[in-house]
PDB file of C-alpha atoms in Angstrom:
ATOM      1  CA  UNK A   4     -17.245  -4.299  10.521  1.00 52.00           C
ATOM      2  CA  UNK A   5     -18.245  -6.073  13.696  1.00 56.00           C
ATOM      3  CA  UNK A   6     -17.925  -3.681  16.628  1.00 60.00           C
ATOM      4  CA  UNK A   7     -16.350  -6.327  18.833  1.00 68.00           C
ATOM      5  CA  UNK A   8     -13.711  -7.443  16.314  1.00 78.00           C
ATOM      6  CA  UNK A   9     -10.059  -7.050  17.253  1.00 90.00           C
ATOM      7  CA  UNK A  10      -7.830  -5.843  14.422  1.00 93.00           C
ATOM      8  CA  UNK A  11      -4.111  -6.571  14.614  1.00 96.00           C
ATOM      9  CA  UNK A  12      -1.260  -5.617  12.288  1.00 96.00           C
ATOM     10  CA  UNK A  13       1.506  -8.124  11.666  1.00 96.00           C
ATOM     11  CA  UNK A  14       3.441  -9.885   8.930  1.00 97.00           C
ATOM     12  CA  UNK A  15       1.872 -10.960   5.661  1.00 97.00           C
ATOM     13  CA  UNK A  16       2.576 -14.624   4.879  1.00 97.00           C
ATOM     14  CA  UNK A  17       2.781 -16.634   1.668  1.00 96.00           C
ATOM     15  CA  UNK A  18      -0.290 -18.514   2.891  1.00 97.00           C
ATOM     16  CA  UNK A  19      -2.231 -15.204   2.699  1.00 98.00           C
ATOM     17  CA  UNK A  20      -1.668 -14.909  -1.048  1.00 97.00           C
ATOM     18  CA  UNK A  21      -5.022 -16.338  -2.160  1.00 97.00           C
ATOM     19  CA  UNK A  22      -6.978 -14.042   0.177  1.00 98.00           C
ATOM     20  CA  UNK A  23      -4.930 -11.032  -0.975  1.00 97.00           C
ATOM     21  CA  UNK A  24      -5.698 -11.886  -4.608  1.00 97.00           C
ATOM     22  CA  UNK A  25      -9.419 -12.142  -3.759  1.00 97.00           C
ATOM     23  CA  UNK A  26      -9.286  -8.661  -2.236  1.00 97.00           C
ATOM     24  CA  UNK A  27      -7.351  -7.324  -5.239  1.00 94.00           C
ATOM     25  CA  UNK A  28     -10.101  -8.592  -7.545  1.00 94.00           C
ATOM     26  CA  UNK A  29     -12.686  -6.739  -5.435  1.00 94.00           C
ATOM     27  CA  UNK A  30     -10.680  -3.550  -5.077  1.00 93.00           C
ATOM     28  CA  UNK A  31      -9.030  -3.175  -8.491  1.00 89.00           C
ATOM     29  CA  UNK A  32     -11.138  -5.066 -11.048  1.00 85.00           C
ATOM     30  CA  UNK A  33     -10.259  -2.884 -14.048  1.00 78.00           C
ATOM     31  CA  UNK A  34      -6.595  -2.365 -13.244  1.00 83.00           C
ATOM     32  CA  UNK A  35      -4.763  -5.679 -13.550  1.00 83.00           C
ATOM     33  CA  UNK A  36      -5.085  -6.854  -9.930  1.00 90.00           C
ATOM     34  CA  UNK A  37      -2.205  -8.785  -8.431  1.00 93.00           C
ATOM     35  CA  UNK A  38      -2.429 -12.573  -8.610  1.00 95.00           C
ATOM     36  CA  UNK A  39      -1.874 -14.941  -5.718  1.00 96.00           C
ATOM     37  CA  UNK A  40       1.514 -15.785  -7.249  1.00 97.00           C
ATOM     38  CA  UNK A  41       2.467 -12.099  -7.340  1.00 96.00           C
ATOM     39  CA  UNK A  42       1.746 -11.897  -3.602  1.00 97.00           C
ATOM     40  CA  UNK A  43       3.728 -15.077  -2.889  1.00 97.00           C
ATOM     41  CA  UNK A  44       6.665 -13.657  -4.840  1.00 96.00           C
ATOM     42  CA  UNK A  45       6.416 -10.287  -3.079  1.00 95.00           C
ATOM     43  CA  UNK A  46       6.304 -11.811   0.390  1.00 95.00           C
ATOM     44  CA  UNK A  47       9.316 -13.991  -0.482  1.00 94.00           C
ATOM     45  CA  UNK A  48      11.297 -11.003  -1.795  1.00 93.00           C
ATOM     46  CA  UNK A  49      12.532  -9.899   1.616  1.00 88.00           C
ATOM     47  CA  UNK A  50      10.687  -6.582   1.410  1.00 93.00           C
ATOM     48  CA  UNK A  51       8.198  -5.428   4.055  1.00 96.00           C
ATOM     49  CA  UNK A  52       4.664  -6.801   3.623  1.00 97.00           C
ATOM     50  CA  UNK A  53       2.167  -6.422   6.436  1.00 97.00           C
ATOM     51  CA  UNK A  54      -1.359  -7.649   7.059  1.00 98.00           C
ATOM     52  CA  UNK A  55      -4.360  -6.482   9.034  1.00 98.00           C
ATOM     53  CA  UNK A  56      -6.342  -9.289  10.602  1.00 97.00           C
ATOM     54  CA  UNK A  57      -9.722  -9.082  12.280  1.00 95.00           C
ATOM     55  CA  UNK A  58     -10.154 -11.985  14.656  1.00 91.00           C
ATOM     56  CA  UNK A  59      -7.677 -13.950  12.543  1.00 91.00           C
ATOM     57  CA  UNK A  60      -9.175 -13.162   9.092  1.00 95.00           C
ATOM     58  CA  UNK A  61      -7.068 -11.103   6.685  1.00 98.00           C
ATOM     59  CA  UNK A  62      -8.886  -7.807   5.976  1.00 98.00           C
ATOM     60  CA  UNK A  63      -6.014  -5.691   4.629  1.00 98.00           C
ATOM     61  CA  UNK A  64      -2.473  -5.788   3.313  1.00 98.00           C
ATOM     62  CA  UNK A  65       0.326  -3.429   2.326  1.00 98.00           C
ATOM     63  CA  UNK A  66       3.824  -3.687   0.922  1.00 97.00           C
ATOM     64  CA  UNK A  67       6.932  -1.523   0.802  1.00 97.00           C
ATOM     65  CA  UNK A  68      10.062  -2.078  -1.272  1.00 95.00           C
ATOM     66  CA  UNK A  69      13.358  -0.421  -0.424  1.00 93.00           C
ATOM     67  CA  UNK A  70      14.838   0.499  -3.798  1.00 92.00           C
ATOM     68  CA  UNK A  71      17.959   2.375  -2.666  1.00 90.00           C
ATOM     69  CA  UNK A  72      19.861   2.204   0.590  1.00 81.00           C
ATOM     70  CA  UNK A  73      21.412   4.946   2.703  1.00 81.00           C
ATOM     71  CA  UNK A  74      22.776   7.553   2.511  1.00 84.00           C
ATOM     72  CA  UNK A  75      19.988   8.561   0.096  1.00 89.00           C
ATOM     73  CA  UNK A  76      17.506   5.793   0.800  1.00 94.00           C
ATOM     74  CA  UNK A  77      14.355   5.454  -1.275  1.00 96.00           C
ATOM     75  CA  UNK A  78      11.341   3.202  -0.899  1.00 96.00           C
ATOM     76  CA  UNK A  79       8.152   2.567  -2.844  1.00 97.00           C
ATOM     77  CA  UNK A  80       4.725   1.635  -1.556  1.00 97.00           C
ATOM     78  CA  UNK A  81       3.926  -1.279  -3.861  1.00 94.00           C
ATOM     79  CA  UNK A  82       0.424  -2.057  -2.714  1.00 93.00           C
ATOM     80  CA  UNK A  83      -2.159  -1.315  -0.079  1.00 95.00           C
ATOM     81  CA  UNK A  84      -5.696  -2.609   0.135  1.00 96.00           C
ATOM     82  CA  UNK A  85      -8.485  -3.031   2.657  1.00 97.00           C
ATOM     83  CA  UNK A  86     -11.543  -5.261   2.394  1.00 97.00           C
ATOM     84  CA  UNK A  87     -14.481  -3.012   1.369  1.00 95.00           C
ATOM     85  CA  UNK A  88     -16.441  -4.200   4.423  1.00 95.00           C
ATOM     86  CA  UNK A  89     -13.654  -2.881   6.665  1.00 95.00           C
ATOM     87  CA  UNK A  90     -12.864   0.433   4.954  1.00 94.00           C
ATOM     88  CA  UNK A  91     -13.311   3.667   6.853  1.00 91.00           C
ATOM     89  CA  UNK A  92     -12.115   2.276  10.176  1.00 91.00           C
ATOM     90  CA  UNK A  93      -8.446   3.299  10.104  1.00 94.00           C
ATOM     91  CA  UNK A  94      -7.043  -0.005   8.842  1.00 96.00           C
ATOM     92  CA  UNK A  95      -5.438   1.504   5.737  1.00 96.00           C
ATOM     93  CA  UNK A  96      -3.930   4.247   7.900  1.00 97.00           C
ATOM     94  CA  UNK A  97      -2.549   1.650  10.349  1.00 97.00           C
ATOM     95  CA  UNK A  98      -1.016  -0.399   7.533  1.00 98.00           C
ATOM     96  CA  UNK A  99       0.527   2.679   5.951  1.00 98.00           C
ATOM     97  CA  UNK A 100       1.902   3.755   9.335  1.00 97.00           C
ATOM     98  CA  UNK A 101       3.799   0.448   9.590  1.00 97.00           C
ATOM     99  CA  UNK A 102       5.350   0.978   6.160  1.00 97.00           C
ATOM    100  CA  UNK A 103       6.274   4.588   6.860  1.00 97.00           C
ATOM    101  CA  UNK A 104       7.817   3.736  10.233  1.00 96.00           C
ATOM    102  CA  UNK A 105      10.097   1.225   8.516  1.00 95.00           C
ATOM    103  CA  UNK A 106      11.019   3.753   5.816  1.00 95.00           C
ATOM    104  CA  UNK A 107      11.704   6.428   8.429  1.00 95.00           C
ATOM    105  CA  UNK A 108      14.098   4.095  10.269  1.00 93.00           C
ATOM    106  CA  UNK A 109      16.191   4.074   7.093  1.00 92.00           C
ATOM    107  CA  UNK A 110      15.732   7.785   6.477  1.00 94.00           C
ATOM    108  CA  UNK A 111      14.072   6.847   3.180  1.00 96.00           C
ATOM    109  CA  UNK A 112      12.095   9.091   0.878  1.00 97.00           C
ATOM    110  CA  UNK A 113       8.934   7.192  -0.071  1.00 98.00           C
ATOM    111  CA  UNK A 114       7.203   7.221  -3.454  1.00 98.00           C
ATOM    112  CA  UNK A 115       3.912   5.740  -4.643  1.00 97.00           C
ATOM    113  CA  UNK A 116       1.435   5.882  -7.494  1.00 95.00           C
ATOM    114  CA  UNK A 117      -2.285   6.386  -6.918  1.00 95.00           C
ATOM    115  CA  UNK A 118      -5.186   6.721  -9.325  1.00 92.00           C
ATOM    116  CA  UNK A 119      -6.005  10.367  -9.824  1.00 94.00           C
ATOM    117  CA  UNK A 120      -9.679   9.600  -9.138  1.00 92.00           C
ATOM    118  CA  UNK A 121      -9.071   7.684  -5.892  1.00 91.00           C
ATOM    119  CA  UNK A 122      -9.945  10.500  -3.480  1.00 92.00           C
ATOM    120  CA  UNK A 123      -9.975   8.389  -0.282  1.00 92.00           C
ATOM    121  CA  UNK A 124      -6.452   7.092  -0.959  1.00 93.00           C
ATOM    122  CA  UNK A 125      -5.121  10.504  -1.997  1.00 95.00           C
ATOM    123  CA  UNK A 126      -6.596  12.056   1.149  1.00 95.00           C
ATOM    124  CA  UNK A 127      -4.934   9.387   3.303  1.00 96.00           C
ATOM    125  CA  UNK A 128      -1.574   9.858   1.608  1.00 97.00           C
ATOM    126  CA  UNK A 129      -1.713  13.652   1.821  1.00 97.00           C
ATOM    127  CA  UNK A 130      -2.611  13.451   5.525  1.00 96.00           C
ATOM    128  CA  UNK A 131       0.582  11.444   6.128  1.00 96.00           C
ATOM    129  CA  UNK A 132       2.873  13.908   4.359  1.00 96.00           C
ATOM    130  CA  UNK A 133       2.780  12.817   0.711  1.00 98.00           C
ATOM    131  CA  UNK A 134       2.635  15.440  -2.025  1.00 97.00           C
ATOM    132  CA  UNK A 135       1.932  15.043  -5.733  1.00 96.00           C
ATOM    133  CA  UNK A 136       5.145  15.302  -7.741  1.00 97.00           C
ATOM    134  CA  UNK A 137       4.044  13.996 -11.128  1.00 95.00           C
ATOM    135  CA  UNK A 138       1.358  12.593 -13.399  1.00 94.00           C
ATOM    136  CA  UNK A 139       1.575   9.283 -15.246  1.00 92.00           C
ATOM    137  CA  UNK A 140      -0.895   9.245 -18.104  1.00 93.00           C
ATOM    138  CA  UNK A 141      -2.702   5.929 -18.698  1.00 81.00           C
ATOM    139  CA  UNK A 142      -0.571   4.292 -15.970  1.00 83.00           C
ATOM    140  CA  UNK A 143      -3.110   1.647 -14.962  1.00 83.00           C
ATOM    141  CA  UNK A 144      -3.888  -1.206 -17.336  1.00 80.00           C
ATOM    142  CA  UNK A 145      -6.188  -2.168 -18.827  1.00 82.00           C
ATOM    143  CA  UNK A 146      -8.431   0.720 -17.662  1.00 82.00           C
ATOM    144  CA  UNK A 147      -6.062   3.425 -18.892  1.00 83.00           C
ATOM    145  CA  UNK A 148      -6.601   5.462 -15.715  1.00 87.00           C
ATOM    146  CA  UNK A 149      -4.045   8.137 -14.878  1.00 92.00           C
ATOM    147  CA  UNK A 150      -1.930   8.064 -11.726  1.00 93.00           C
ATOM    148  CA  UNK A 151      -0.321  10.692  -9.585  1.00 95.00           C
ATOM    149  CA  UNK A 152       3.189  10.002  -8.403  1.00 96.00           C
ATOM    150  CA  UNK A 153       3.432  11.074  -4.775  1.00 97.00           C
ATOM    151  CA  UNK A 154       6.462  11.605  -2.558  1.00 98.00           C
ATOM    152  CA  UNK A 155       7.027  11.767   1.194  1.00 98.00           C
ATOM    153  CA  UNK A 156      10.295  12.846   2.756  1.00 96.00           C
ATOM    154  CA  UNK A 157      11.500  10.870   5.766  1.00 93.00           C
ATOM    155  CA  UNK A 158      10.227  11.928   9.162  1.00 87.00           C
ATOM    156  CA  UNK A 159      12.221  12.027  12.341  1.00 64.00           C
ATOM    157  CA  UNK A 160      15.922  12.686  12.919  1.00 53.00           C
ATOM    158  CA  UNK A 161      17.151  11.308   9.578  1.00 47.00           C
ATOM    159  CA  UNK A 162      14.643  13.398   7.646  1.00 43.00           C
ATOM    160  CA  UNK A 163      14.739  16.640   9.591  1.00 46.00           C
ATOM    161  CA  UNK A 164      17.198  18.225   7.232  1.00 38.00           C
ATOM    162  CA  UNK A 165      15.062  17.755   4.137  1.00 43.00           C
TER     163      UNK A 165
END
């Protein structure tokens, strides 16, 4: 990561789909990475998809789907990824913070799946309030890797009661 690069978080666009798919291939080669079309469809779905850009180049992405509205709102983190050259610099945390802020505005409980052997991701999620609530055997295809289902209750006024 260049020390003088400026990283900004903003919307993910359909035009970013090819770059997102390239990153997916790097990050998740044995686990059915998302295609460019999957990213175009996701961005067009009306859900929240955000991007991290370093001096204009996409270096990370994340997506959140609201699956149930208030009064018992629920959301799912669908994807999050950071270019390997940019990992370890807080970009994943910044992307996740954007998703969680949006979920908290709705008072939504947030769920996600993460590979059981992905310690950096699990550590990030646990540090932001997620806890393991289940195990999905052979969740990822084609690798057959297991996943933990994690849950985070809403923060702030809407989530103070639970």
